[in-house]
Amino acid sequence: MAGYILAFLILFISIQDISAQAVKTSVKHPAWTRNKMIYEVNIRQYTKSGTFKELERELPKLKNMGVGILWLMPVNPIGEKNRKGSLGSYYAVKDYMAVNPEYGTMKDFKSLVGRTHKLGMKIIIDWVANHTSWDNVLTKTHPEFFRKDSIGNFVAPVRDWTDVIQLDFDNKDLRKYMIGALKFWVKEGGIDGFRCDVAGMVPTPFWDEARKELDKVKPVFMLAEAENAELHRNAFDMTYGWDLHHLMNDIAQGRNYASAINNYLARQDSLYPRDAYRMYFTTNHDENSWNGTEFERMKGGVEAFSVLTFTLPQSMPLIYSGQEAGLNKRLAFFEKDPIDWKDSEYRGFYTALIKLKLVNKALANGVEGGQMQLLSSRDDKAVYAFTRQRGKDKILVVVNLTGENKEAQLNGPGLKGSYTELFTNDRKPFAEKETLKLNPWEYRVYVSGK
């Protein structure tokens, strides 16, 4: 028993301590980001028409869920040369300064942005800086912006990315052009920031300069599709939590244990700034289309893992288009494949989590969120339990990350108190030690004093 307690204390301390080696950041998050989650919009598949206008009509539903930030997948025209499928990849950009006619006009886009803002939400767009389509307008006006092989041909960045060609960021004029294009969308499009595709493939100094210039226009929110902590130093508010996502898949499939989350969090604390935002998710456009739906990958644990994406420290959780409808099919990436917006209990589930995050300071993003205190469950390979507290706001999270019945004997600092369970509204007092019987994949989120 003494060895067990010592191991638990060492693990607890490792998660609380911040290594001196962690990247320091100069990034100042926009104030409006502190209690928000992010919602990824697949414009093509979101509605039957797949247009800005029809998406605008759907905005009140997202507002009612409590959505704070909309991330639109690329809005630019898609290349035709070497196109994949009949409609092509959203990430094969033909013109950085225009909108995809499949979605509508620039006027339609500005109307969508304006309506989003009137509803109290923010909006960012996907930005593909690393590469373009083969027929991007720059191939004619500025062929020197592109990398070429030994005989002067354009080259793909990755072997199977056959529909795109690599830009050359050693070219100073390209960097100047790209920053100008980014500023255009903030100034003229009225957007609030960018999700930057394969950000780690673009030189970090470019992103540093881009952020500096964009913040001169207005405070922006920047999300990097990368896990490189260095990107937080001067450029990005948030990076992807890919490693946690893959770990959750492994736990769901029996290849790892709940306790492995502790190692992930300890490593995160040793590398990332204390005020870094990390984006946690159970699915997104890549995972859904190429690696399977969340139900394929996470079995019956989808909701339990979703609870973790909303409640673990430093997380800004992501919801992908259709999650609230229980999306259980892989959406086609290069063709029209509309989401089936059937009624689903998942809408209420996600709405409850989003609205808790909006009001509970323990779940604030970055350093303003509550400190995490692990609880022992006596079966830590199966049950993950912790509290977080900021001022008077406190939550207690208990999740069974297995497909078996479990009895959790909770013990640890901060457990004692009176709570109300978020999803059932059941009130329960907790002593310093408490036993809970959990069904397979069961999750509970207790809110102190609710």
XYZ file of C-alpha atoms in Angstrom:
450
model
C 0.000 0.000 0.000
C 2.824 2.426 0.879
C 4.414 1.831 -2.523
C 1.066 2.442 -4.238
C 0.559 5.741 -2.388
C 4.125 6.884 -3.140
C 3.697 6.124 -6.832
C 0.425 8.051 -6.881
C 2.007 11.073 -5.172
C 4.951 11.106 -7.577
C 2.545 10.971 -10.512
C 0.416 13.746 -9.001
C 3.440 15.985 -8.519
C 4.714 15.318 -12.040
C 1.453 16.554 -13.514
C 1.366 19.700 -11.402
C 4.973 20.771 -11.935
C 5.929 22.801 -14.989
C 9.368 22.075 -16.388
C 11.799 24.956 -16.760
C 12.343 23.677 -20.305
C 8.804 24.521 -21.423
C 8.560 27.013 -24.278
C 7.851 30.575 -23.193
C 5.305 32.550 -25.176
C 4.747 36.159 -26.177
C 1.307 35.375 -27.626
C -1.562 37.304 -26.069
C -4.824 35.429 -26.496
C -7.842 37.525 -27.489
C -9.954 37.944 -24.352
C -12.983 36.367 -26.051
C -11.213 32.998 -26.393
C -11.016 32.157 -22.691
C -14.260 30.189 -22.289
C -14.935 29.150 -25.878
C -14.958 25.846 -27.716
C -14.440 25.511 -31.477
C -16.791 24.042 -34.083
C -15.447 22.842 -37.447
C -17.762 23.510 -40.392
C -17.471 21.299 -43.467
C -19.313 23.734 -45.733
C -19.762 21.323 -48.648
C -21.439 18.644 -46.527
C -23.142 20.797 -43.887
C -26.289 21.496 -45.917
C -27.931 20.095 -49.045
C -26.796 23.036 -51.153
C -23.427 23.387 -49.424
C -23.515 27.183 -49.648
C -22.706 30.160 -47.449
C -26.337 31.283 -47.626
C -27.759 28.009 -46.359
C -25.090 27.778 -43.662
C -26.060 31.280 -42.511
C -29.615 30.060 -41.944
C -28.259 27.317 -39.666
C -26.287 29.669 -37.412
C -29.009 30.092 -34.745
C -28.857 26.335 -34.048
C -25.133 26.585 -33.376
C -25.646 29.658 -31.227
C -28.290 27.806 -29.198
C -25.791 25.016 -28.539
C -23.413 27.606 -27.114
C -20.830 27.427 -29.911
C -18.268 30.217 -29.573
C -15.886 29.915 -32.530
C -16.697 28.659 -36.025
C -13.821 27.235 -38.064
C -14.714 27.101 -41.746
C -12.806 24.579 -43.825
C -11.120 26.305 -46.815
C -13.380 28.816 -48.540
C -11.132 29.352 -51.581
C -11.695 28.084 -55.154
C -10.440 24.535 -55.766
C -7.995 23.695 -58.540
C -9.077 21.705 -61.587
C -5.729 20.415 -62.849
C -4.912 16.990 -61.330
C -8.078 17.311 -59.229
C -9.041 14.379 -57.020
C -12.633 13.217 -57.506
C -15.261 15.346 -59.201
C -15.221 18.264 -56.726
C -11.622 18.119 -55.540
C -9.917 18.654 -52.207
C -10.742 21.753 -50.185
C -6.987 22.032 -49.583
C -6.007 22.422 -53.275
C -6.350 26.211 -53.392
C -6.598 27.905 -56.793
C -6.785 31.534 -55.643
C -5.998 32.861 -52.158
C -7.968 36.055 -52.755
C -11.320 34.585 -53.820
C -14.133 32.329 -52.594
C -15.158 28.973 -53.993
C -18.113 29.573 -56.371
C -19.450 26.215 -55.166
C -20.236 28.015 -51.891
C -21.396 31.373 -53.244
C -19.964 34.860 -53.665
C -17.756 37.124 -51.584
C -20.908 39.070 -50.735
C -22.460 35.845 -49.412
C -19.330 35.157 -47.374
C -19.336 38.619 -45.804
C -23.016 38.203 -44.960
C -22.199 34.916 -43.204
C -19.411 36.574 -41.216
C -21.635 39.489 -40.284
C -24.453 37.231 -39.108
C -22.006 35.137 -37.081
C -20.799 38.255 -35.292
C -24.329 39.536 -34.674
C -25.083 36.248 -32.915
C -22.079 36.759 -30.632
C -19.842 34.127 -32.220
C -16.409 34.428 -33.831
C -15.283 32.949 -37.140
C -11.924 31.725 -38.457
C -11.067 30.209 -41.823
C -8.764 27.412 -42.892
C -5.560 28.636 -44.519
C -3.347 26.463 -46.730
C -0.001 28.253 -46.856
C 2.292 25.335 -47.660
C 1.033 24.410 -51.120
C -1.455 25.287 -53.862
C -3.307 23.585 -56.687
C -1.370 22.994 -59.914
C -3.367 25.743 -61.613
C -3.218 28.352 -58.858
C -3.096 31.855 -60.334
C 0.396 32.273 -58.870
C 1.795 29.596 -61.200
C 1.306 32.111 -64.029
C 1.974 35.415 -62.268
C 4.746 34.284 -59.898
C 6.185 30.879 -60.878
C 9.251 31.798 -58.818
C 7.122 31.322 -55.681
C 7.224 27.530 -56.170
C 9.804 24.836 -55.605
C 10.935 22.979 -58.708
C 12.874 19.838 -59.513
C 16.200 19.716 -61.359
C 14.530 20.268 -64.731
C 12.255 23.082 -63.631
C 8.997 21.220 -62.966
C 6.698 21.989 -60.046
C 6.832 19.351 -57.293
C 4.294 17.897 -54.875
C 5.074 18.342 -51.152
C 4.319 14.672 -50.418
C 4.293 11.767 -52.874
C 0.550 11.036 -52.743
C -0.524 14.703 -52.606
C -0.770 14.653 -56.370
C -3.270 17.511 -56.637
C -1.014 20.165 -55.060
C 2.445 21.705 -55.514
C 4.949 23.027 -52.985
C 5.513 26.730 -52.358
C 9.026 28.004 -51.618
C 9.161 30.040 -48.413
C 12.806 30.883 -49.005
C 11.384 33.467 -51.407
C 10.928 36.744 -49.500
C 8.371 38.027 -51.991
C 6.221 34.929 -51.422
C 6.243 35.569 -47.677
C 5.234 39.184 -48.281
C 2.432 38.100 -50.638
C 1.133 35.470 -48.216
C 0.999 37.890 -45.289
C -0.843 40.345 -47.518
C -3.382 37.660 -48.402
C -3.917 36.803 -44.733
C -4.446 40.480 -43.906
C -6.947 40.762 -46.772
C -9.260 38.215 -45.149
C -9.046 39.928 -41.763
C -9.578 43.424 -43.181
C -11.977 42.768 -46.056
C -13.524 39.476 -44.969
C -13.947 40.523 -41.359
C -12.779 37.186 -39.953
C -11.234 36.682 -36.514
C -8.308 34.395 -37.281
C -7.064 31.284 -39.038
C -6.670 27.546 -38.714
C -3.370 26.931 -40.497
C -3.092 23.672 -42.418
C 0.093 21.597 -41.929
C 1.583 24.579 -40.094
C 4.698 22.623 -39.177
C 5.658 22.292 -42.861
C 5.930 26.088 -43.153
C 8.957 27.833 -41.570
C 8.131 29.049 -38.059
C 9.695 32.506 -38.649
C 7.049 33.108 -41.326
C 4.257 32.434 -38.850
C 5.948 34.670 -36.274
C 5.997 37.557 -38.735
C 2.447 36.855 -39.927
C 1.060 36.960 -36.377
C 2.872 40.219 -35.699
C 1.368 41.816 -38.807
C -2.133 40.438 -38.263
C -2.287 41.688 -34.690
C -1.666 45.185 -36.054
C -5.033 44.874 -37.813
C -6.878 43.413 -34.825
C -6.306 40.712 -32.192
C -6.590 37.389 -34.024
C -6.907 33.764 -32.951
C -4.445 31.368 -34.575
C -4.739 27.564 -34.608
C -1.897 25.416 -35.951
C -2.473 21.987 -37.404
C 0.688 20.799 -35.696
C 1.868 19.707 -32.270
C 5.172 21.609 -32.248
C 5.395 23.561 -28.979
C 7.734 26.082 -30.617
C 4.796 27.390 -32.655
C 3.372 28.818 -29.419
C 6.389 31.049 -28.825
C 5.327 33.982 -31.033
C 2.669 32.829 -33.477
C -0.096 30.488 -32.362
C -2.705 30.462 -29.625
C -3.508 26.776 -30.064
C -2.019 23.563 -31.443
C -3.544 20.162 -32.126
C -3.589 17.507 -29.413
C -2.878 14.703 -31.888
C -0.998 12.546 -29.383
C -3.892 12.601 -26.924
C -6.316 11.790 -29.725
C -4.295 8.737 -30.741
C -3.934 7.718 -27.102
C -7.712 7.865 -26.619
C -8.164 5.650 -29.682
C -5.667 3.181 -28.210
C -7.427 3.137 -24.833
C -10.796 2.588 -26.508
C -9.376 -0.328 -28.487
C -7.700 -1.962 -25.491
C -4.139 -1.142 -26.537
C -3.465 1.173 -23.585
C -4.842 2.159 -20.193
C -6.576 5.204 -18.740
C -3.544 5.867 -16.548
C -1.474 6.617 -19.673
C -3.257 9.975 -19.845
C -1.134 11.030 -16.857
C 2.070 10.541 -18.830
C 0.641 12.567 -21.701
C -0.280 15.464 -19.418
C 3.101 15.405 -17.678
C 4.860 15.574 -21.045
C 2.578 18.404 -22.153
C 3.445 20.386 -19.029
C 7.151 19.891 -19.696
C 7.001 21.198 -23.274
C 4.232 23.761 -23.703
C 3.741 27.245 -22.255
C 1.446 27.277 -19.233
C -0.958 29.495 -21.155
C -0.940 27.445 -24.364
C -4.283 26.225 -25.657
C -4.395 22.626 -26.877
C -7.202 21.439 -29.149
C -8.630 18.099 -28.015
C -11.083 16.128 -30.124
C -12.609 12.733 -30.798
C -12.992 13.420 -34.525
C -12.339 15.980 -37.255
C -12.464 16.084 -41.058
C -9.274 14.046 -41.482
C -10.113 11.396 -38.917
C -13.702 10.984 -40.083
C -12.935 10.617 -43.791
C -9.677 8.667 -43.662
C -9.458 6.788 -40.348
C -13.088 6.090 -39.501
C -15.917 7.630 -37.543
C -15.501 8.179 -33.832
C -17.882 5.253 -33.285
C -15.645 2.958 -35.340
C -12.516 4.028 -33.466
C -13.836 4.593 -29.940
C -16.665 2.061 -29.796
C -18.977 2.778 -26.872
C -16.565 5.264 -25.354
C -17.326 8.234 -27.610
C -19.151 10.214 -24.931
C -16.659 9.372 -22.180
C -13.733 10.547 -24.291
C -15.684 13.632 -25.374
C -16.127 14.497 -21.696
C -12.343 14.410 -21.331
C -11.843 16.739 -24.306
C -14.014 19.292 -22.507
C -12.589 18.902 -19.023
C -8.845 18.163 -19.196
C -6.536 21.131 -18.502
C -5.491 23.539 -21.276
C -8.083 22.064 -23.642
C -10.198 23.992 -26.085
C -12.479 21.188 -27.313
C -13.433 20.703 -30.951
C -16.759 19.521 -32.320
C -16.839 18.495 -35.993
C -19.842 18.984 -38.256
C -22.475 16.360 -37.483
C -21.147 15.182 -34.129
C -24.229 16.593 -32.439
C -26.333 14.482 -34.826
C -24.433 11.288 -34.001
C -22.632 11.292 -37.381
C -21.876 7.637 -38.000
C -20.570 7.594 -41.559
C -17.325 8.563 -43.210
C -18.023 11.698 -45.234
C -16.677 11.643 -48.794
C -13.781 14.074 -49.146
C -13.884 14.811 -52.875
C -17.621 14.449 -53.565
C -20.941 15.802 -52.331
C -22.063 13.772 -49.311
C -24.453 15.782 -47.092
C -24.756 15.128 -43.370
C -27.985 13.474 -42.215
C -29.238 15.919 -39.601
C -31.421 13.509 -37.700
C -32.592 14.266 -34.183
C -30.087 12.926 -31.700
C -29.468 12.801 -27.980
C -25.940 13.958 -28.728
C -27.106 17.536 -29.278
C -28.219 17.773 -25.645
C -25.037 16.046 -24.492
C -22.731 18.508 -26.251
C -24.907 21.495 -25.380
C -24.603 20.639 -21.675
C -20.808 20.427 -21.908
C -20.479 23.624 -23.941
C -22.688 25.649 -21.633
C -20.839 24.367 -18.562
C -17.576 25.505 -20.125
C -19.050 28.943 -20.815
C -19.862 29.633 -17.170
C -17.502 27.497 -15.065
C -14.119 29.164 -14.526
C -12.508 25.822 -13.658
C -12.852 24.960 -17.363
C -11.435 28.226 -18.727
C -8.853 27.866 -21.474
C -5.141 28.065 -20.800
C -3.692 29.275 -17.520
C -7.010 30.776 -16.406
C -8.534 27.314 -15.952
C -8.543 25.401 -12.689
C -5.591 23.310 -11.576
C -6.090 19.575 -11.987
C -5.861 17.222 -9.006
C -5.819 13.511 -9.746
C -7.904 11.122 -7.697
C -7.056 7.498 -7.098
C -9.816 5.091 -8.168
C -8.041 1.883 -7.015
C -8.389 0.774 -10.651
C -6.504 3.552 -12.399
C -5.954 1.493 -15.534
C -9.706 1.606 -16.130
C -11.145 4.636 -14.335
C -9.861 8.175 -14.743
C -10.891 10.668 -12.067
C -9.872 14.199 -11.163
C -11.052 17.541 -9.851
C -10.411 21.039 -11.156
C -11.075 24.225 -9.239
C -10.829 27.945 -9.910
C -12.109 30.163 -7.136
C -15.575 28.955 -6.166
C -15.989 26.936 -9.363
C -15.118 23.266 -9.035
C -15.797 20.119 -11.053
C -15.275 16.427 -10.359
C -14.912 14.137 -13.386
C -15.091 10.333 -13.264
C -14.963 8.238 -16.458
C -14.856 4.486 -16.953
C -12.690 3.992 -20.032
C -13.484 0.313 -20.496
C -16.375 -1.772 -21.750
C -16.731 -3.484 -18.365
C -18.530 -2.677 -15.110
C -16.167 -1.049 -12.623
C -16.218 -0.045 -8.980
C -14.243 3.122 -8.368
C -13.016 3.693 -4.821
C -12.215 7.384 -5.059
C -9.605 8.906 -2.794
C -7.528 12.024 -3.119
C -7.197 15.746 -2.465
C -10.203 17.908 -3.160
C -12.797 15.126 -3.346
C -14.912 16.161 -0.374
C -17.869 18.418 -1.140
C -21.454 18.682 -2.333
C -22.036 18.252 -6.068
C -24.729 18.070 -8.730
C -24.213 15.718 -11.669
C -24.340 17.648 -14.950
C -26.367 15.221 -17.058
C -28.799 13.762 -14.505
C -29.086 16.734 -12.119
C -28.674 14.288 -9.205
C -27.269 15.897 -6.056
C -24.615 13.981 -4.144
C -22.369 14.741 -1.167
C -18.853 13.278 -1.329
C -16.758 12.338 1.691
C -12.961 12.146 1.659
C -13.368 8.617 0.313
C -16.224 7.531 -1.918
C -17.185 4.419 -3.884
C -18.993 4.650 -7.237
C -20.306 1.790 -9.336
C -19.846 2.539 -13.016
C -21.375 0.883 -16.055
C -19.240 0.228 -19.164
C -17.989 3.550 -20.594
C -19.983 5.494 -17.995
C -19.024 9.092 -17.307
C -20.030 11.522 -14.606
C -19.372 15.238 -14.377
C -20.128 16.645 -10.945
C -20.396 20.400 -10.464
C -19.755 21.746 -6.975
C -22.546 23.788 -5.441
C -24.684 23.745 -8.587
